[in-house]
Structures are given as structure tokens and as C-alpha cells.
GROMACS .gro file of C-alpha atoms in nm:
model
  267
    1UNK     CA    1   8.265   7.659  10.787
    2UNK     CA    2   8.029   7.480  10.546
    3UNK     CA    3   7.874   7.818  10.409
    4UNK     CA    4   8.260   7.975  10.380
    5UNK     CA    5   8.381   7.666  10.176
    6UNK     CA    6   8.092   7.668   9.948
    7UNK     CA    7   8.125   8.026   9.893
    8UNK     CA    8   8.460   8.016   9.801
    9UNK     CA    9   8.403   7.740   9.538
   10UNK     CA   10   8.141   7.955   9.367
   11UNK     CA   11   8.327   8.288   9.389
   12UNK     CA   12   8.708   8.201   9.365
   13UNK     CA   13   8.702   8.074   8.986
   14UNK     CA   14   8.540   8.410   8.893
   15UNK     CA   15   8.762   8.623   9.077
   16UNK     CA   16   9.101   8.465   8.908
   17UNK     CA   17   8.939   8.479   8.591
   18UNK     CA   18   8.880   8.847   8.611
   19UNK     CA   19   9.221   8.897   8.725
   20UNK     CA   20   9.367   8.715   8.500
   21UNK     CA   21   9.176   8.873   8.172
   22UNK     CA   22   9.220   9.224   8.370
   23UNK     CA   23   9.102   9.514   8.170
   24UNK     CA   24   8.731   9.639   8.188
   25UNK     CA   25   8.573   9.351   8.384
   26UNK     CA   26   8.838   9.361   8.680
   27UNK     CA   27   8.757   9.734   8.691
   28UNK     CA   28   8.391   9.680   8.712
   29UNK     CA   29   8.443   9.425   8.983
   30UNK     CA   30   8.669   9.627   9.189
   31UNK     CA   31   8.415   9.893   9.123
   32UNK     CA   32   8.098   9.712   9.267
   33UNK     CA   33   8.286   9.591   9.562
   34UNK     CA   34   8.429   9.936   9.636
   35UNK     CA   35   8.064  10.089   9.643
   36UNK     CA   36   7.935   9.769   9.842
   37UNK     CA   37   8.246   9.824  10.102
   38UNK     CA   38   8.171  10.171  10.091
   39UNK     CA   39   7.814  10.149  10.215
   40UNK     CA   40   7.906   9.842  10.453
   41UNK     CA   41   8.146  10.144  10.636
   42UNK     CA   42   7.877  10.393  10.638
   43UNK     CA   43   7.625  10.187  10.797
   44UNK     CA   44   7.814  10.075  11.051
   45UNK     CA   45   7.902  10.422  11.199
   46UNK     CA   46   7.592  10.596  11.105
   47UNK     CA   47   7.348  10.329  11.132
   48UNK     CA   48   7.107  10.479  10.806
   49UNK     CA   49   7.170  10.653  10.471
   50UNK     CA   50   7.276  11.006  10.451
   51UNK     CA   51   7.269  11.230  10.172
   52UNK     CA   52   7.587  11.306  10.227
   53UNK     CA   53   7.714  10.999  10.179
   54UNK     CA   54   7.607  10.998   9.763
   55UNK     CA   55   7.901  11.246   9.775
   56UNK     CA   56   8.136  10.889   9.870
   57UNK     CA   57   7.976  10.695   9.592
   58UNK     CA   58   7.972  10.931   9.321
   59UNK     CA   59   8.325  11.063   9.352
   60UNK     CA   60   8.430  10.675   9.370
   61UNK     CA   61   8.288  10.623   9.029
   62UNK     CA   62   8.436  10.908   8.899
   63UNK     CA   63   8.778  10.779   9.114
   64UNK     CA   64   8.736  10.490   8.964
   65UNK     CA   65   8.717  10.589   8.613
   66UNK     CA   66   8.987  10.840   8.614
   67UNK     CA   67   9.228  10.528   8.750
   68UNK     CA   68   9.131  10.305   8.476
   69UNK     CA   69   9.169  10.554   8.191
   70UNK     CA   70   9.467  10.795   8.312
   71UNK     CA   71   9.633  10.555   8.593
   72UNK     CA   72   9.821  10.744   8.839
   73UNK     CA   73   9.918  11.112   8.825
   74UNK     CA   74   9.929  11.449   8.992
   75UNK     CA   75   9.550  11.444   8.905
   76UNK     CA   76   9.490  11.167   9.146
   77UNK     CA   77   9.551  11.406   9.459
   78UNK     CA   78   9.379  11.689   9.316
   79UNK     CA   79   9.071  11.460   9.295
   80UNK     CA   80   9.110  11.381   9.595
   81UNK     CA   81   9.141  11.717   9.778
   82UNK     CA   82   8.868  11.837   9.600
   83UNK     CA   83   8.633  11.538   9.698
   84UNK     CA   84   8.728  11.656  10.044
   85UNK     CA   85   8.687  12.037   9.977
   86UNK     CA   86   8.312  11.961   9.824
   87UNK     CA   87   8.230  11.755  10.163
   88UNK     CA   88   8.362  12.028  10.384
   89UNK     CA   89   8.119  12.263  10.152
   90UNK     CA   90   7.818  12.018  10.219
   91UNK     CA   91   7.866  12.091  10.595
   92UNK     CA   92   7.875  12.493  10.527
   93UNK     CA   93   7.586  12.481  10.325
   94UNK     CA   94   7.386  12.256  10.560
   95UNK     CA   95   7.529  12.331  10.868
   96UNK     CA   96   7.208  12.279  11.081
   97UNK     CA   97   7.138  11.942  10.911
   98UNK     CA   98   7.458  11.785  10.860
   99UNK     CA   99   7.616  11.631  11.161
  100UNK     CA  100   8.018  11.653  11.168
  101UNK     CA  101   8.054  11.320  11.226
  102UNK     CA  102   7.877  11.225  10.862
  103UNK     CA  103   8.108  11.417  10.687
  104UNK     CA  104   8.434  11.257  10.835
  105UNK     CA  105   8.278  10.926  10.807
  106UNK     CA  106   8.189  11.053  10.442
  107UNK     CA  107   8.599  11.135  10.397
  108UNK     CA  108   8.713  10.840  10.582
  109UNK     CA  109   8.521  10.583  10.433
  110UNK     CA  110   8.654  10.681  10.083
  111UNK     CA  111   8.977  10.680  10.165
  112UNK     CA  112   8.987  10.349  10.347
  113UNK     CA  113   8.751  10.148  10.122
  114UNK     CA  114   8.743  10.265   9.732
  115UNK     CA  115   9.104  10.424   9.758
  116UNK     CA  116   9.296  10.132   9.915
  117UNK     CA  117   9.077   9.868   9.650
  118UNK     CA  118   9.209  10.071   9.382
  119UNK     CA  119   9.549   9.981   9.443
  120UNK     CA  120   9.458   9.614   9.283
  121UNK     CA  121   9.361   9.773   8.928
  122UNK     CA  122   9.674   9.990   8.968
  123UNK     CA  123   9.895   9.682   9.018
  124UNK     CA  124   9.723   9.464   8.740
  125UNK     CA  125   9.723   9.737   8.468
  126UNK     CA  126  10.107   9.873   8.569
  127UNK     CA  127  10.431   9.693   8.421
  128UNK     CA  128  10.415   9.318   8.443
  129UNK     CA  129  10.114   9.360   8.663
  130UNK     CA  130   9.970   9.013   8.531
  131UNK     CA  131  10.267   8.858   8.742
  132UNK     CA  132  10.251   9.058   9.033
  133UNK     CA  133   9.906   9.120   9.086
  134UNK     CA  134   9.874   8.779   9.245
  135UNK     CA  135  10.123   8.840   9.525
  136UNK     CA  136   9.912   9.039   9.697
  137UNK     CA  137   9.678   8.701   9.717
  138UNK     CA  138   9.971   8.509   9.786
  139UNK     CA  139   9.995   8.744  10.100
  140UNK     CA  140   9.652   8.795  10.179
  141UNK     CA  141   9.502   8.459  10.151
  142UNK     CA  142   9.848   8.252  10.243
  143UNK     CA  143   9.828   8.423  10.542
  144UNK     CA  144   9.458   8.388  10.643
  145UNK     CA  145   9.500   7.988  10.547
  146UNK     CA  146   9.766   7.919  10.707
  147UNK     CA  147   9.726   8.150  11.042
  148UNK     CA  148   9.395   7.951  11.058
  149UNK     CA  149   9.530   7.647  11.009
  150UNK     CA  150   9.846   7.710  11.294
  151UNK     CA  151   9.588   7.856  11.541
  152UNK     CA  152   9.368   7.582  11.570
  153UNK     CA  153   9.614   7.324  11.560
  154UNK     CA  154   9.940   7.454  11.800
  155UNK     CA  155   9.761   7.816  11.903
  156UNK     CA  156   9.822   7.836  12.258
  157UNK     CA  157   9.917   8.195  12.353
  158UNK     CA  158   9.595   8.431  12.288
  159UNK     CA  159   9.635   8.798  12.203
  160UNK     CA  160   9.584   9.068  12.494
  161UNK     CA  161   9.452   9.392  12.423
  162UNK     CA  162   9.409   9.364  12.076
  163UNK     CA  163   9.089   9.407  11.882
  164UNK     CA  164   9.106   9.013  11.800
  165UNK     CA  165   9.157   8.865  12.138
  166UNK     CA  166   9.084   8.511  12.000
  167UNK     CA  167   9.389   8.534  11.770
  168UNK     CA  168   9.678   8.326  11.875
  169UNK     CA  169  10.062   8.463  11.885
  170UNK     CA  170  10.127   8.087  11.675
  171UNK     CA  171   9.853   8.163  11.432
  172UNK     CA  172  10.008   8.515  11.342
  173UNK     CA  173  10.351   8.381  11.317
  174UNK     CA  174  10.202   8.056  11.114
  175UNK     CA  175  10.029   8.261  10.871
  176UNK     CA  176  10.323   8.499  10.802
  177UNK     CA  177  10.538   8.194  10.718
  178UNK     CA  178  10.280   8.000  10.514
  179UNK     CA  179  10.253   8.344  10.326
  180UNK     CA  180  10.609   8.334  10.297
  181UNK     CA  181  10.574   7.977  10.138
  182UNK     CA  182  10.331   8.014   9.941
  183UNK     CA  183  10.526   8.314   9.785
  184UNK     CA  184  10.811   8.131   9.721
  185UNK     CA  185  10.589   7.840   9.534
  186UNK     CA  186  10.434   8.113   9.322
  187UNK     CA  187  10.771   8.281   9.252
  188UNK     CA  188  10.921   7.940   9.154
  189UNK     CA  189  10.619   7.851   8.915
  190UNK     CA  190  10.673   8.169   8.743
  191UNK     CA  191  11.044   8.148   8.682
  192UNK     CA  192  10.980   7.782   8.572
  193UNK     CA  193  10.744   7.823   8.343
  194UNK     CA  194  10.705   8.220   8.236
  195UNK     CA  195  10.950   8.504   8.186
  196UNK     CA  196  10.858   8.735   8.442
  197UNK     CA  197  11.102   8.987   8.303
  198UNK     CA  198  11.262   9.075   8.652
  199UNK     CA  199  11.590   8.933   8.828
  200UNK     CA  200  11.549   8.742   9.149
  201UNK     CA  201  11.166   8.718   9.109
  202UNK     CA  202  11.174   8.400   9.366
  203UNK     CA  203  11.315   8.625   9.625
  204UNK     CA  204  11.074   8.946   9.548
  205UNK     CA  205  10.781   8.699   9.554
  206UNK     CA  206  10.903   8.573   9.959
  207UNK     CA  207  10.983   8.933  10.079
  208UNK     CA  208  10.672   9.083   9.937
  209UNK     CA  209  10.433   8.755  10.062
  210UNK     CA  210  10.632   8.795  10.428
  211UNK     CA  211  10.586   9.173  10.458
  212UNK     CA  212  10.254   9.194  10.305
  213UNK     CA  213  10.113   8.910  10.537
  214UNK     CA  214  10.199   9.133  10.848
  215UNK     CA  215  10.026   9.392  10.680
  216UNK     CA  216   9.709   9.169  10.623
  217UNK     CA  217   9.744   9.134  10.991
  218UNK     CA  218   9.720   9.463  11.071
  219UNK     CA  219   9.423   9.524  10.801
  220UNK     CA  220   9.243   9.234  10.954
  221UNK     CA  221   9.279   9.383  11.292
  222UNK     CA  222   9.200   9.740  11.191
  223UNK     CA  223   8.832   9.620  11.035
  224UNK     CA  224   8.818   9.432  11.375
  225UNK     CA  225   8.861   9.717  11.540
  226UNK     CA  226   8.590   9.932  11.372
  227UNK     CA  227   8.383   9.634  11.414
  228UNK     CA  228   8.389   9.644  11.802
  229UNK     CA  229   8.374  10.018  11.823
  230UNK     CA  230   8.049  10.024  11.611
  231UNK     CA  231   7.940   9.691  11.773
  232UNK     CA  232   7.881   9.498  11.506
  233UNK     CA  233   7.970   9.122  11.422
  234UNK     CA  234   8.031   9.148  11.066
  235UNK     CA  235   8.007   9.414  10.777
  236UNK     CA  236   7.721   9.286  10.602
  237UNK     CA  237   7.596   8.948  10.519
  238UNK     CA  238   7.633   8.983  10.137
  239UNK     CA  239   7.918   8.667  10.127
  240UNK     CA  240   7.782   8.359  10.326
  241UNK     CA  241   8.018   8.267  10.582
  242UNK     CA  242   8.260   8.498  10.515
  243UNK     CA  243   8.057   8.862  10.595
  244UNK     CA  244   8.084   9.154  10.395
  245UNK     CA  245   8.327   9.322  10.149
  246UNK     CA  246   8.513   9.476  10.412
  247UNK     CA  247   8.531   9.138  10.598
  248UNK     CA  248   8.665   8.968  10.338
  249UNK     CA  249   8.901   9.222  10.186
  250UNK     CA  250   9.041   9.398  10.477
  251UNK     CA  251   9.403   9.234  10.442
  252UNK     CA  252   9.352   9.272  10.055
  253UNK     CA  253   9.322   9.654  10.115
  254UNK     CA  254   9.636   9.666  10.323
  255UNK     CA  255   9.866   9.453  10.105
  256UNK     CA  256   9.735   9.609   9.765
  257UNK     CA  257   9.943   9.933   9.789
  258UNK     CA  258  10.244   9.783   9.929
  259UNK     CA  259  10.267   9.586   9.627
  260UNK     CA  260  10.221   9.864   9.367
  261UNK     CA  261  10.495  10.010   9.562
  262UNK     CA  262  10.748   9.745   9.500
  263UNK     CA  263  10.645   9.737   9.162
  264UNK     CA  264  10.693  10.107   9.128
  265UNK     CA  265  11.051  10.079   9.285
  266UNK     CA  266  11.187   9.778   9.104
  267UNK     CA  267  11.069   9.874   8.752
   0.00000   0.00000   0.00000
């Protein structure tokens, strides 16, 4: 627990600064985290670096540069399509040296880690992104914090047939309701001291945080399922007390696309 607190004290102000500042500093942070998380996933499945993984790293860099410059457009779908085509082409060229599992993991890895993490940039750089970006964290961190508190204090009924059997039903309910409370406080603060330019922003903050918390729970369990299937405790030891990039960002990766969808619908 002490390691978790120290890591949070050191890292949280840095993350807050980058999110507020936005632009290329946030872009670089997300790109670095995406590459690190991608390597964690590749190592979890393949247990070693494979030459086909280079395609995943290279396409991740190109993809992030593309969304930073051009945002979302039809080119995005073409980029993902050609990424899959290139990886499949490697399977043909190196048929006797390349395992099918490595090809599938290369494709899955980019879609799971860099692609989902990229929505942090897409949210921040979109219209009114400086306000909506924080809803990702009110949902994810609010859920994590209150789920832990509820689980420790009143958790009685453990989840069964779940990748995370140590989690309790009370903890999950506490996490969702706690995230909604954090969302309400954030929405009230923004409306009180700023002009977000959106009607019913407090209500939107509560709903997004509520649904986002549920998505965060599934994101956490999805990462747990991968760790159980690959027989690892953490994806890496990069963040003392937290594990790796995926261990810390598993919920965020599920929430960020949802927040971006809400922004596109509302704005």
C-alpha cells in the first residue's frame, strides 16, 4: 500500500499537468504509455520479443502521429485495415518461421492497448475536451477508490466464476455509486466556476461517470482475465505497487472511448 501511495504522489501531479496542458506533451505521454503497454501485452502472451511485434510498435507510432495531426476520419479505418493486411502479409512471407498465434497477438495488442488509449488524446483535442477529459478519470479513479473502500469495509459477497474472485458485490456497487458522486462534484465545480458551454453538464457528468464506472469494472476484469490465462501476477513492475501500464490503465482504456462517443453525440 505504501508503494502505491508514493507512486501516486509522484505521478499524479505530472499526469494532471499534462492533461491540463494537452497538445504535444499529452500526445507524447500517451504514445510512450501505449508502446510500453503494448510490449507488456506482447510479453504476456509470447513470453519473448518476436520480430513481427515490430510492426505493432511501428504502426502504433504512425497511428498516434496521424490522430494528433488529423484527428478522426476515414483514414483511421484505412490505417487499421492496412495494419492488419501488413501483419497478415508477414504471415505469408515468413510462413515457416512465424507462428499464427504471434500474428493474432500482434493485431490484438494494437487494438487493445494503443487504439483504446488513443481516445484520451481524441477526447482532449475535441471541442470542449478540456472539460470532458476529466470525466474519464472521475469514472475510472472514482470507481477504483470507492470500490476498494466499500470492499474493505462492507464487502461480504465475493464474486463467483469471475476473473477477479477477490472482488465483492458490495465493492462494485460502491465503486459505481462513488464514481457517480465524484462526477456530480466535478460537474458542480465546473458549472460553478467555469462555463462548459453545455446544458445540463452536471447531469451529464453523473451519467457518464456512472456508466463509465461500470465499463471500468469490465476493463479491470478483462485485464485480470488475460493475466490469469497467461499465468502472470502483473503485466510488469514499471509502477511500484501498481504493476504495469495495463494494470493501471485497464479501466481508463474502456472509459475513454465511451466519453468520446458522448462528446460526439452531444456536440
